Amino acid sequence: MTIQSPPGWGWDQLRQAVQSIGSASPEEYWDTTADRSATPTVRRLGRADLTGALASGLDDFKANRTDVVFLCVIYPIVGLVLGRVASGYGLLPLLFPLASGFALVGPLAAVGLNEMSRRRERGEAVSWVDAFGVLRSPSIGAITLLGLLLVGIFLLWLVAAQVVYVATLGPAGPVSAAAFVGEVLNTPQGRAMIVIGVGVGFLFAVVVLAVSVVAFPLLLDRNVGIDTAVWTSVRVVAMNPGVIFAWGAIVAGLLVLGSLPLLVGLAVVLPVLGHATWHLYRRAVAW
């Protein structure tokens, strides 16, 4: 038996996870192999389901608090780096679209946390390494495709944000951060950019919410195709528009709050929301 240092042990665990991508059989990964033609039943949700999902997500976070914070600290670091790039290389007008656009790929970033909640629900011991257990899922191909779709939507949002900026404030970049803020807040063109930009961003957010609110947890939980997962997500939104809109508002509000202290709060907000997404799926979908 060899005693390893913590970094060495962690590297070995990650290497083993990568080597086992998609290696689990359906019988091993799922309790039962569900019929791919089966149609999930969508439940009607209430506000109590949202608070219940958040409470369960917080409970999952507390059960693995140190490990999950270690996993998710990468998120605020990336945000800080992007902010520095935007302010230093003339990309200041895209700073807000970059920060807010992270919510568009949030469901993909949370899929590892969904996996941790899935395992904890089954009574298994869970650590941060288990977040990479999603790589063993037989559905990893569908999860990857859906993730690429969200990344594509994120890139389209950045393009749309740039178009809105050019259409309202012109093609020239800001001369300084102070000048940019002043132009945005104190000119009709700047206020028009805010209104149009928020409206366009809202449309992007609605699309992502509709196609992914339960899609990733469903792909982890059952042997279904990406079409069934996305269509089930759309059905959940169609049956519960008010509740799902409230969920989107909660997610957006918590992300804003987590971003205020130099994005450090996202190290807590992101894992809680990731775990809560799994529990929302459990409340919204039945078989």
PDB file of C-alpha atoms in Angstrom:
ATOM      1  CA  MET A   1       0.000   0.000   0.000  1.00  0.00           C
ATOM      2  CA  THR A   2       1.467   3.357  -1.065  1.00  0.00           C
ATOM      3  CA  ILE A   3       0.733   6.543   0.851  1.00  0.00           C
ATOM      4  CA  GLN A   4       0.144   9.424  -1.581  1.00  0.00           C
ATOM      5  CA  SER A   5       0.099  13.154  -1.074  1.00  0.00           C
ATOM      6  CA  PRO A   6      -3.332  14.812  -1.418  1.00  0.00           C
ATOM      7  CA  PRO A   7      -2.475  16.352  -4.824  1.00  0.00           C
ATOM      8  CA  GLY A   8      -1.206  13.001  -6.078  1.00  0.00           C
ATOM      9  CA  TRP A   9      -4.284  11.192  -4.837  1.00  0.00           C
ATOM     10  CA  GLY A  10      -6.581  13.794  -6.393  1.00  0.00           C
ATOM     11  CA  TRP A  11      -4.769  13.572  -9.735  1.00  0.00           C
ATOM     12  CA  ASP A  12      -5.080   9.788  -9.756  1.00  0.00           C
ATOM     13  CA  GLN A  13      -8.800  10.023  -9.052  1.00  0.00           C
ATOM     14  CA  LEU A  14      -9.342  12.499 -11.882  1.00  0.00           C
ATOM     15  CA  ARG A  15      -7.237  10.425 -14.265  1.00  0.00           C
ATOM     16  CA  GLN A  16      -9.275   7.321 -13.474  1.00  0.00           C
ATOM     17  CA  ALA A  17     -12.503   9.276 -14.018  1.00  0.00           C
ATOM     18  CA  VAL A  18     -11.377  10.473 -17.438  1.00  0.00           C
ATOM     19  CA  GLN A  19     -10.238   6.984 -18.433  1.00  0.00           C
ATOM     20  CA  SER A  20     -13.654   5.574 -17.551  1.00  0.00           C
ATOM     21  CA  ILE A  21     -15.683   7.951 -19.753  1.00  0.00           C
ATOM     22  CA  GLY A  22     -18.891   6.215 -20.755  1.00  0.00           C
ATOM     23  CA  SER A  23     -17.665   2.904 -19.355  1.00  0.00           C
ATOM     24  CA  ALA A  24     -20.663   2.084 -17.167  1.00  0.00           C
ATOM     25  CA  SER A  25     -23.288  -0.201 -18.652  1.00  0.00           C
ATOM     26  CA  PRO A  26     -26.961   0.810 -18.393  1.00  0.00           C
ATOM     27  CA  GLU A  27     -27.569  -2.054 -15.956  1.00  0.00           C
ATOM     28  CA  GLU A  28     -24.691  -0.880 -13.755  1.00  0.00           C
ATOM     29  CA  TYR A  29     -25.414   2.830 -13.877  1.00  0.00           C
ATOM     30  CA  TRP A  30     -29.200   2.772 -13.574  1.00  0.00           C
ATOM     31  CA  ASP A  31     -31.233   0.695 -11.134  1.00  0.00           C
ATOM     32  CA  THR A  32     -33.364  -0.458 -14.047  1.00  0.00           C
ATOM     33  CA  THR A  33     -33.032  -0.050 -17.792  1.00  0.00           C
ATOM     34  CA  ALA A  34     -36.020   2.051 -18.693  1.00  0.00           C
ATOM     35  CA  ASP A  35     -37.682   1.720 -22.064  1.00  0.00           C
ATOM     36  CA  ARG A  36     -36.407   4.534 -24.298  1.00  0.00           C
ATOM     37  CA  SER A  37     -39.893   4.837 -25.770  1.00  0.00           C
ATOM     38  CA  ALA A  38     -41.484   5.452 -22.357  1.00  0.00           C
ATOM     39  CA  THR A  39     -42.937   8.915 -21.866  1.00  0.00           C
ATOM     40  CA  PRO A  40     -42.228  10.590 -18.519  1.00  0.00           C
ATOM     41  CA  THR A  41     -45.184  11.982 -16.604  1.00  0.00           C
ATOM     42  CA  VAL A  42     -44.942  15.708 -15.915  1.00  0.00           C
ATOM     43  CA  ARG A  43     -46.314  16.913 -12.592  1.00  0.00           C
ATOM     44  CA  ARG A  44     -47.873  20.248 -11.748  1.00  0.00           C
ATOM     45  CA  LEU A  45     -45.599  22.267  -9.473  1.00  0.00           C
ATOM     46  CA  GLY A  46     -46.254  24.847  -6.786  1.00  0.00           C
ATOM     47  CA  ARG A  47     -44.152  27.431  -5.015  1.00  0.00           C
ATOM     48  CA  ALA A  48     -43.607  24.929  -2.186  1.00  0.00           C
ATOM     49  CA  ASP A  49     -41.779  22.697  -4.661  1.00  0.00           C
ATOM     50  CA  LEU A  50     -39.294  25.473  -5.373  1.00  0.00           C
ATOM     51  CA  THR A  51     -38.568  26.113  -1.704  1.00  0.00           C
ATOM     52  CA  GLY A  52     -38.396  22.363  -1.099  1.00  0.00           C
ATOM     53  CA  ALA A  53     -35.926  21.868  -3.943  1.00  0.00           C
ATOM     54  CA  LEU A  54     -33.750  24.716  -2.658  1.00  0.00           C
ATOM     55  CA  ALA A  55     -33.854  23.314   0.879  1.00  0.00           C
ATOM     56  CA  SER A  56     -32.828  19.878  -0.381  1.00  0.00           C
ATOM     57  CA  GLY A  57     -30.073  21.449  -2.477  1.00  0.00           C
ATOM     58  CA  LEU A  58     -28.781  23.300   0.561  1.00  0.00           C
ATOM     59  CA  ASP A  59     -28.852  20.046   2.532  1.00  0.00           C
ATOM     60  CA  ASP A  60     -26.779  18.314  -0.161  1.00  0.00           C
ATOM     61  CA  PHE A  61     -24.333  21.207  -0.106  1.00  0.00           C
ATOM     62  CA  LYS A  62     -23.958  21.063   3.675  1.00  0.00           C
ATOM     63  CA  ALA A  63     -23.326  17.320   3.523  1.00  0.00           C
ATOM     64  CA  ASN A  64     -20.343  17.892   1.185  1.00  0.00           C
ATOM     65  CA  ARG A  65     -19.547  21.500   1.911  1.00  0.00           C
ATOM     66  CA  THR A  66     -15.742  21.570   1.842  1.00  0.00           C
ATOM     67  CA  ASP A  67     -15.495  19.297  -1.180  1.00  0.00           C
ATOM     68  CA  VAL A  68     -18.107  21.166  -3.206  1.00  0.00           C
ATOM     69  CA  VAL A  69     -16.568  24.573  -2.510  1.00  0.00           C
ATOM     70  CA  PHE A  70     -13.233  23.178  -3.693  1.00  0.00           C
ATOM     71  CA  LEU A  71     -14.890  21.968  -6.898  1.00  0.00           C
ATOM     72  CA  CYS A  72     -16.725  25.195  -7.643  1.00  0.00           C
ATOM     73  CA  VAL A  73     -14.039  27.723  -6.746  1.00  0.00           C
ATOM     74  CA  ILE A  74     -12.965  27.444 -10.402  1.00  0.00           C
ATOM     75  CA  TYR A  75     -16.157  29.269 -11.408  1.00  0.00           C
ATOM     76  CA  PRO A  76     -15.451  32.609  -9.701  1.00  0.00           C
ATOM     77  CA  ILE A  77     -11.778  32.455 -10.755  1.00  0.00           C
ATOM     78  CA  VAL A  78     -12.836  32.146 -14.398  1.00  0.00           C
ATOM     79  CA  GLY A  79     -15.210  35.074 -13.917  1.00  0.00           C
ATOM     80  CA  LEU A  80     -12.452  37.246 -12.484  1.00  0.00           C
ATOM     81  CA  VAL A  81     -10.111  36.359 -15.343  1.00  0.00           C
ATOM     82  CA  LEU A  82     -12.751  37.205 -17.934  1.00  0.00           C
ATOM     83  CA  GLY A  83     -13.439  40.485 -16.183  1.00  0.00           C
ATOM     84  CA  ARG A  84      -9.755  41.397 -16.327  1.00  0.00           C
ATOM     85  CA  VAL A  85      -9.562  40.498 -20.008  1.00  0.00           C
ATOM     86  CA  ALA A  86     -12.657  42.534 -20.786  1.00  0.00           C
ATOM     87  CA  SER A  87     -11.369  45.631 -18.977  1.00  0.00           C
ATOM     88  CA  GLY A  88      -7.842  45.346 -20.334  1.00  0.00           C
ATOM     89  CA  TYR A  89      -8.414  44.572 -23.996  1.00  0.00           C
ATOM     90  CA  GLY A  90     -11.248  46.798 -25.090  1.00  0.00           C
ATOM     91  CA  LEU A  91     -13.975  44.238 -24.412  1.00  0.00           C
ATOM     92  CA  LEU A  92     -15.608  46.283 -21.678  1.00  0.00           C
ATOM     93  CA  PRO A  93     -19.015  46.396 -23.446  1.00  0.00           C
ATOM     94  CA  LEU A  94     -19.084  42.577 -23.284  1.00  0.00           C
ATOM     95  CA  LEU A  95     -18.267  42.351 -19.578  1.00  0.00           C
ATOM     96  CA  PHE A  96     -21.901  42.246 -18.470  1.00  0.00           C
ATOM     97  CA  PRO A  97     -22.982  39.896 -21.289  1.00  0.00           C
ATOM     98  CA  LEU A  98     -20.116  37.566 -20.341  1.00  0.00           C
ATOM     99  CA  ALA A  99     -21.055  37.565 -16.658  1.00  0.00           C
ATOM    100  CA  SER A 100     -24.796  37.241 -17.179  1.00  0.00           C
ATOM    101  CA  GLY A 101     -24.331  34.737 -19.983  1.00  0.00           C
ATOM    102  CA  PHE A 102     -22.825  32.219 -17.573  1.00  0.00           C
ATOM    103  CA  ALA A 103     -26.394  31.465 -16.517  1.00  0.00           C
ATOM    104  CA  LEU A 104     -26.990  30.114 -20.025  1.00  0.00           C
ATOM    105  CA  VAL A 105     -24.393  27.369 -19.525  1.00  0.00           C
ATOM    106  CA  GLY A 106     -25.167  26.936 -15.830  1.00  0.00           C
ATOM    107  CA  PRO A 107     -27.175  23.705 -16.342  1.00  0.00           C
ATOM    108  CA  LEU A 108     -24.135  22.156 -18.017  1.00  0.00           C
ATOM    109  CA  ALA A 109     -21.794  23.375 -15.261  1.00  0.00           C
ATOM    110  CA  ALA A 110     -24.143  21.851 -12.666  1.00  0.00           C
ATOM    111  CA  VAL A 111     -24.367  18.365 -14.170  1.00  0.00           C
ATOM    112  CA  GLY A 112     -21.604  17.054 -11.899  1.00  0.00           C
ATOM    113  CA  LEU A 113     -23.511  18.360  -8.885  1.00  0.00           C
ATOM    114  CA  ASN A 114     -26.632  16.617 -10.203  1.00  0.00           C
ATOM    115  CA  GLU A 115     -24.597  13.412 -10.202  1.00  0.00           C
ATOM    116  CA  MET A 116     -23.560  13.943  -6.582  1.00  0.00           C
ATOM    117  CA  SER A 117     -27.194  14.458  -5.547  1.00  0.00           C
ATOM    118  CA  ARG A 118     -28.227  11.362  -7.497  1.00  0.00           C
ATOM    119  CA  ARG A 119     -25.677   9.245  -5.664  1.00  0.00           C
ATOM    120  CA  ARG A 120     -26.514  10.709  -2.263  1.00  0.00           C
ATOM    121  CA  GLU A 121     -30.199  10.015  -2.886  1.00  0.00           C
ATOM    122  CA  ARG A 122     -29.287   6.357  -3.434  1.00  0.00           C
ATOM    123  CA  GLY A 123     -27.512   6.249  -0.083  1.00  0.00           C
ATOM    124  CA  GLU A 124     -23.984   6.167  -1.495  1.00  0.00           C
ATOM    125  CA  ALA A 125     -21.006   7.889   0.098  1.00  0.00           C
ATOM    126  CA  VAL A 126     -20.247  11.044  -1.898  1.00  0.00           C
ATOM    127  CA  SER A 127     -17.137  13.183  -2.333  1.00  0.00           C
ATOM    128  CA  TRP A 128     -16.122  15.829  -4.859  1.00  0.00           C
ATOM    129  CA  VAL A 129     -14.516  13.177  -7.070  1.00  0.00           C
ATOM    130  CA  ASP A 130     -17.985  11.691  -7.615  1.00  0.00           C
ATOM    131  CA  ALA A 131     -18.959  14.810  -9.551  1.00  0.00           C
ATOM    132  CA  PHE A 132     -16.786  13.406 -12.343  1.00  0.00           C
ATOM    133  CA  GLY A 133     -18.697  10.129 -12.153  1.00  0.00           C
ATOM    134  CA  VAL A 134     -21.015  11.650 -14.727  1.00  0.00           C
ATOM    135  CA  LEU A 135     -18.302  10.815 -17.267  1.00  0.00           C
ATOM    136  CA  ARG A 136     -19.140   7.138 -16.770  1.00  0.00           C
ATOM    137  CA  SER A 137     -22.802   7.643 -17.607  1.00  0.00           C
ATOM    138  CA  PRO A 138     -24.045   5.764 -20.683  1.00  0.00           C
ATOM    139  CA  SER A 139     -25.765   9.068 -21.567  1.00  0.00           C
ATOM    140  CA  ILE A 140     -22.522  11.054 -21.682  1.00  0.00           C
ATOM    141  CA  GLY A 141     -22.867  11.470 -25.463  1.00  0.00           C
ATOM    142  CA  ALA A 142     -26.323  13.027 -25.173  1.00  0.00           C
ATOM    143  CA  ILE A 143     -25.179  15.152 -22.224  1.00  0.00           C
ATOM    144  CA  THR A 144     -22.264  16.431 -24.307  1.00  0.00           C
ATOM    145  CA  LEU A 145     -24.501  17.285 -27.259  1.00  0.00           C
ATOM    146  CA  LEU A 146     -26.942  19.165 -25.071  1.00  0.00           C
ATOM    147  CA  GLY A 147     -24.025  20.962 -23.459  1.00  0.00           C
ATOM    148  CA  LEU A 148     -22.710  22.006 -26.859  1.00  0.00           C
ATOM    149  CA  LEU A 149     -26.161  23.370 -27.668  1.00  0.00           C
ATOM    150  CA  LEU A 150     -26.028  25.577 -24.564  1.00  0.00           C
ATOM    151  CA  VAL A 151     -22.507  26.725 -25.413  1.00  0.00           C
ATOM    152  CA  GLY A 152     -23.740  27.628 -28.900  1.00  0.00           C
ATOM    153  CA  ILE A 153     -26.604  29.650 -27.410  1.00  0.00           C
ATOM    154  CA  PHE A 154     -24.116  31.401 -25.124  1.00  0.00           C
ATOM    155  CA  LEU A 155     -21.963  32.384 -28.106  1.00  0.00           C
ATOM    156  CA  LEU A 156     -25.023  33.624 -30.000  1.00  0.00           C
ATOM    157  CA  TRP A 157     -25.918  35.754 -26.984  1.00  0.00           C
ATOM    158  CA  LEU A 158     -22.471  37.388 -27.083  1.00  0.00           C
ATOM    159  CA  VAL A 159     -22.907  38.112 -30.780  1.00  0.00           C
ATOM    160  CA  ALA A 160     -26.374  39.576 -30.146  1.00  0.00           C
ATOM    161  CA  ALA A 161     -25.027  41.710 -27.288  1.00  0.00           C
ATOM    162  CA  GLN A 162     -22.305  43.106 -29.554  1.00  0.00           C
ATOM    163  CA  VAL A 163     -24.877  43.876 -32.254  1.00  0.00           C
ATOM    164  CA  VAL A 164     -27.040  45.729 -29.710  1.00  0.00           C
ATOM    165  CA  TYR A 165     -24.021  47.732 -28.541  1.00  0.00           C
ATOM    166  CA  VAL A 166     -23.023  48.744 -32.064  1.00  0.00           C
ATOM    167  CA  ALA A 167     -26.613  49.612 -33.011  1.00  0.00           C
ATOM    168  CA  THR A 168     -27.074  51.901 -30.003  1.00  0.00           C
ATOM    169  CA  LEU A 169     -23.672  53.323 -29.014  1.00  0.00           C
ATOM    170  CA  GLY A 170     -21.791  52.853 -32.274  1.00  0.00           C
ATOM    171  CA  PRO A 171     -18.838  50.720 -33.365  1.00  0.00           C
ATOM    172  CA  ALA A 172     -16.152  52.679 -31.493  1.00  0.00           C
ATOM    173  CA  GLY A 173     -14.999  51.161 -28.221  1.00  0.00           C
ATOM    174  CA  PRO A 174     -15.162  53.122 -24.932  1.00  0.00           C
ATOM    175  CA  VAL A 175     -12.138  55.249 -24.047  1.00  0.00           C
ATOM    176  CA  SER A 176     -12.374  54.309 -20.363  1.00  0.00           C
ATOM    177  CA  ALA A 177     -14.559  52.441 -17.900  1.00  0.00           C
ATOM    178  CA  ALA A 178     -15.864  55.685 -16.408  1.00  0.00           C
ATOM    179  CA  ALA A 179     -16.748  57.066 -19.832  1.00  0.00           C
ATOM    180  CA  PHE A 180     -18.527  53.836 -20.749  1.00  0.00           C
ATOM    181  CA  VAL A 181     -20.610  53.807 -17.558  1.00  0.00           C
ATOM    182  CA  GLY A 182     -21.492  57.462 -18.021  1.00  0.00           C
ATOM    183  CA  GLU A 183     -22.548  56.909 -21.626  1.00  0.00           C
ATOM    184  CA  VAL A 184     -24.681  53.916 -20.704  1.00  0.00           C
ATOM    185  CA  LEU A 185     -26.469  55.603 -17.795  1.00  0.00           C
ATOM    186  CA  ASN A 186     -26.693  59.205 -18.943  1.00  0.00           C
ATOM    187  CA  THR A 187     -27.541  59.086 -22.654  1.00  0.00           C
ATOM    188  CA  PRO A 188     -30.696  57.993 -24.491  1.00  0.00           C
ATOM    189  CA  GLN A 189     -28.601  55.600 -26.578  1.00  0.00           C
ATOM    190  CA  GLY A 190     -27.152  53.994 -23.462  1.00  0.00           C
ATOM    191  CA  ARG A 191     -30.560  53.554 -21.850  1.00  0.00           C
ATOM    192  CA  ALA A 192     -31.858  52.094 -25.106  1.00  0.00           C
ATOM    193  CA  MET A 193     -28.985  49.608 -25.053  1.00  0.00           C
ATOM    194  CA  ILE A 194     -29.950  48.536 -21.526  1.00  0.00           C
ATOM    195  CA  VAL A 195     -33.608  48.019 -22.423  1.00  0.00           C
ATOM    196  CA  ILE A 196     -32.945  46.204 -25.696  1.00  0.00           C
ATOM    197  CA  GLY A 197     -30.093  44.154 -24.225  1.00  0.00           C
ATOM    198  CA  VAL A 198     -32.134  43.007 -21.244  1.00  0.00           C
ATOM    199  CA  GLY A 199     -35.031  42.107 -23.540  1.00  0.00           C
ATOM    200  CA  VAL A 200     -32.853  40.081 -25.886  1.00  0.00           C
ATOM    201  CA  GLY A 201     -31.087  38.401 -22.972  1.00  0.00           C
ATOM    202  CA  PHE A 202     -34.451  37.471 -21.482  1.00  0.00           C
ATOM    203  CA  LEU A 203     -35.391  35.670 -24.698  1.00  0.00           C
ATOM    204  CA  PHE A 204     -32.139  33.691 -24.640  1.00  0.00           C
ATOM    205  CA  ALA A 205     -32.739  32.793 -20.995  1.00  0.00           C
ATOM    206  CA  VAL A 206     -36.276  31.581 -21.739  1.00  0.00           C
ATOM    207  CA  VAL A 207     -34.992  29.299 -24.495  1.00  0.00           C
ATOM    208  CA  VAL A 208     -32.309  27.786 -22.252  1.00  0.00           C
ATOM    209  CA  LEU A 209     -34.734  27.352 -19.374  1.00  0.00           C
ATOM    210  CA  ALA A 210     -37.250  25.627 -21.618  1.00  0.00           C
ATOM    211  CA  VAL A 211     -34.832  23.096 -23.106  1.00  0.00           C
ATOM    212  CA  SER A 212     -32.733  22.338 -20.023  1.00  0.00           C
ATOM    213  CA  VAL A 213     -34.626  22.889 -16.768  1.00  0.00           C
ATOM    214  CA  VAL A 214     -34.882  19.114 -16.166  1.00  0.00           C
ATOM    215  CA  ALA A 215     -33.073  17.714 -19.220  1.00  0.00           C
ATOM    216  CA  PHE A 216     -29.647  17.060 -17.686  1.00  0.00           C
ATOM    217  CA  PRO A 217     -30.971  15.357 -14.526  1.00  0.00           C
ATOM    218  CA  LEU A 218     -33.304  13.262 -16.690  1.00  0.00           C
ATOM    219  CA  LEU A 219     -30.408  12.076 -18.857  1.00  0.00           C
ATOM    220  CA  LEU A 220     -28.540  11.090 -15.697  1.00  0.00           C
ATOM    221  CA  ASP A 221     -31.519   9.337 -14.163  1.00  0.00           C
ATOM    222  CA  ARG A 222     -33.007   7.380 -17.051  1.00  0.00           C
ATOM    223  CA  ASN A 223     -32.067   5.649 -20.275  1.00  0.00           C
ATOM    224  CA  VAL A 224     -33.687   8.185 -22.603  1.00  0.00           C
ATOM    225  CA  GLY A 225     -32.546  10.058 -25.684  1.00  0.00           C
ATOM    226  CA  ILE A 226     -31.780  13.756 -25.902  1.00  0.00           C
ATOM    227  CA  ASP A 227     -35.051  14.357 -27.743  1.00  0.00           C
ATOM    228  CA  THR A 228     -37.082  12.895 -24.866  1.00  0.00           C
ATOM    229  CA  ALA A 229     -35.078  14.860 -22.294  1.00  0.00           C
ATOM    230  CA  VAL A 230     -35.521  18.192 -24.077  1.00  0.00           C
ATOM    231  CA  TRP A 231     -39.190  17.592 -24.886  1.00  0.00           C
ATOM    232  CA  THR A 232     -39.887  16.647 -21.255  1.00  0.00           C
ATOM    233  CA  SER A 233     -38.207  19.863 -20.143  1.00  0.00           C
ATOM    234  CA  VAL A 234     -40.393  21.865 -22.534  1.00  0.00           C
ATOM    235  CA  ARG A 235     -43.481  20.066 -21.209  1.00  0.00           C
ATOM    236  CA  VAL A 236     -42.545  20.935 -17.627  1.00  0.00           C
ATOM    237  CA  VAL A 237     -42.305  24.611 -18.569  1.00  0.00           C
ATOM    238  CA  ALA A 238     -45.566  24.504 -20.557  1.00  0.00           C
ATOM    239  CA  MET A 239     -47.460  22.941 -17.642  1.00  0.00           C
ATOM    240  CA  ASN A 240     -45.915  25.206 -14.993  1.00  0.00           C
ATOM    241  CA  PRO A 241     -45.061  28.531 -16.691  1.00  0.00           C
ATOM    242  CA  GLY A 242     -45.523  30.689 -13.602  1.00  0.00           C
ATOM    243  CA  VAL A 243     -43.584  28.417 -11.260  1.00  0.00           C
ATOM    244  CA  ILE A 244     -40.741  27.869 -13.730  1.00  0.00           C
ATOM    245  CA  PHE A 245     -40.563  31.618 -14.390  1.00  0.00           C
ATOM    246  CA  ALA A 246     -40.281  32.089 -10.615  1.00  0.00           C
ATOM    247  CA  TRP A 247     -37.517  29.464 -10.570  1.00  0.00           C
ATOM    248  CA  GLY A 248     -35.652  31.346 -13.298  1.00  0.00           C
ATOM    249  CA  ALA A 249     -36.038  34.575 -11.330  1.00  0.00           C
ATOM    250  CA  ILE A 250     -34.696  32.865  -8.186  1.00  0.00           C
ATOM    251  CA  VAL A 251     -31.710  31.514 -10.103  1.00  0.00           C
ATOM    252  CA  ALA A 252     -30.979  34.921 -11.636  1.00  0.00           C
ATOM    253  CA  GLY A 253     -31.358  36.695  -8.295  1.00  0.00           C
ATOM    254  CA  LEU A 254     -29.076  34.280  -6.459  1.00  0.00           C
ATOM    255  CA  LEU A 255     -26.458  34.501  -9.214  1.00  0.00           C
ATOM    256  CA  VAL A 256     -26.511  38.299  -8.938  1.00  0.00           C
ATOM    257  CA  LEU A 257     -26.156  38.129  -5.148  1.00  0.00           C
ATOM    258  CA  GLY A 258     -23.342  35.610  -5.474  1.00  0.00           C
ATOM    259  CA  SER A 259     -21.577  37.846  -7.985  1.00  0.00           C
ATOM    260  CA  LEU A 260     -21.610  41.001  -5.878  1.00  0.00           C
ATOM    261  CA  PRO A 261     -18.674  40.182  -3.567  1.00  0.00           C
ATOM    262  CA  LEU A 262     -16.211  39.809  -6.469  1.00  0.00           C
ATOM    263  CA  LEU A 263     -18.022  36.627  -7.602  1.00  0.00           C
ATOM    264  CA  VAL A 264     -16.790  34.735  -4.520  1.00  0.00           C
ATOM    265  CA  GLY A 265     -20.365  34.037  -3.411  1.00  0.00           C
ATOM    266  CA  LEU A 266     -20.845  31.897  -6.502  1.00  0.00           C
ATOM    267  CA  ALA A 267     -18.747  29.226  -4.786  1.00  0.00           C
ATOM    268  CA  VAL A 268     -21.792  28.681  -2.553  1.00  0.00           C
ATOM    269  CA  VAL A 269     -24.642  29.733  -4.837  1.00  0.00           C
ATOM    270  CA  LEU A 270     -23.632  27.555  -7.774  1.00  0.00           C
ATOM    271  CA  PRO A 271     -23.451  24.223  -5.908  1.00  0.00           C
ATOM    272  CA  VAL A 272     -26.689  24.880  -4.024  1.00  0.00           C
ATOM    273  CA  LEU A 273     -28.496  25.610  -7.299  1.00  0.00           C
ATOM    274  CA  GLY A 274     -26.867  22.615  -8.982  1.00  0.00           C
ATOM    275  CA  HIS A 275     -28.074  20.264  -6.269  1.00  0.00           C
ATOM    276  CA  ALA A 276     -31.481  21.959  -6.168  1.00  0.00           C
ATOM    277  CA  THR A 277     -31.930  21.350  -9.899  1.00  0.00           C
ATOM    278  CA  TRP A 278     -31.801  17.604  -9.264  1.00  0.00           C
ATOM    279  CA  HIS A 279     -34.488  17.849  -6.593  1.00  0.00           C
ATOM    280  CA  LEU A 280     -36.646  20.083  -8.787  1.00  0.00           C
ATOM    281  CA  TYR A 281     -36.445  17.398 -11.470  1.00  0.00           C
ATOM    282  CA  ARG A 282     -37.558  14.784  -8.936  1.00  0.00           C
ATOM    283  CA  ARG A 283     -40.593  16.897  -8.083  1.00  0.00           C
ATOM    284  CA  ALA A 284     -41.451  17.715 -11.701  1.00  0.00           C
ATOM    285  CA  VAL A 285     -41.080  14.321 -13.432  1.00  0.00           C
ATOM    286  CA  ALA A 286     -42.490  10.900 -12.596  1.00  0.00           C
ATOM    287  CA  TRP A 287     -42.519   7.530 -14.369  1.00  0.00           C
TER     288      TRP A 287
END
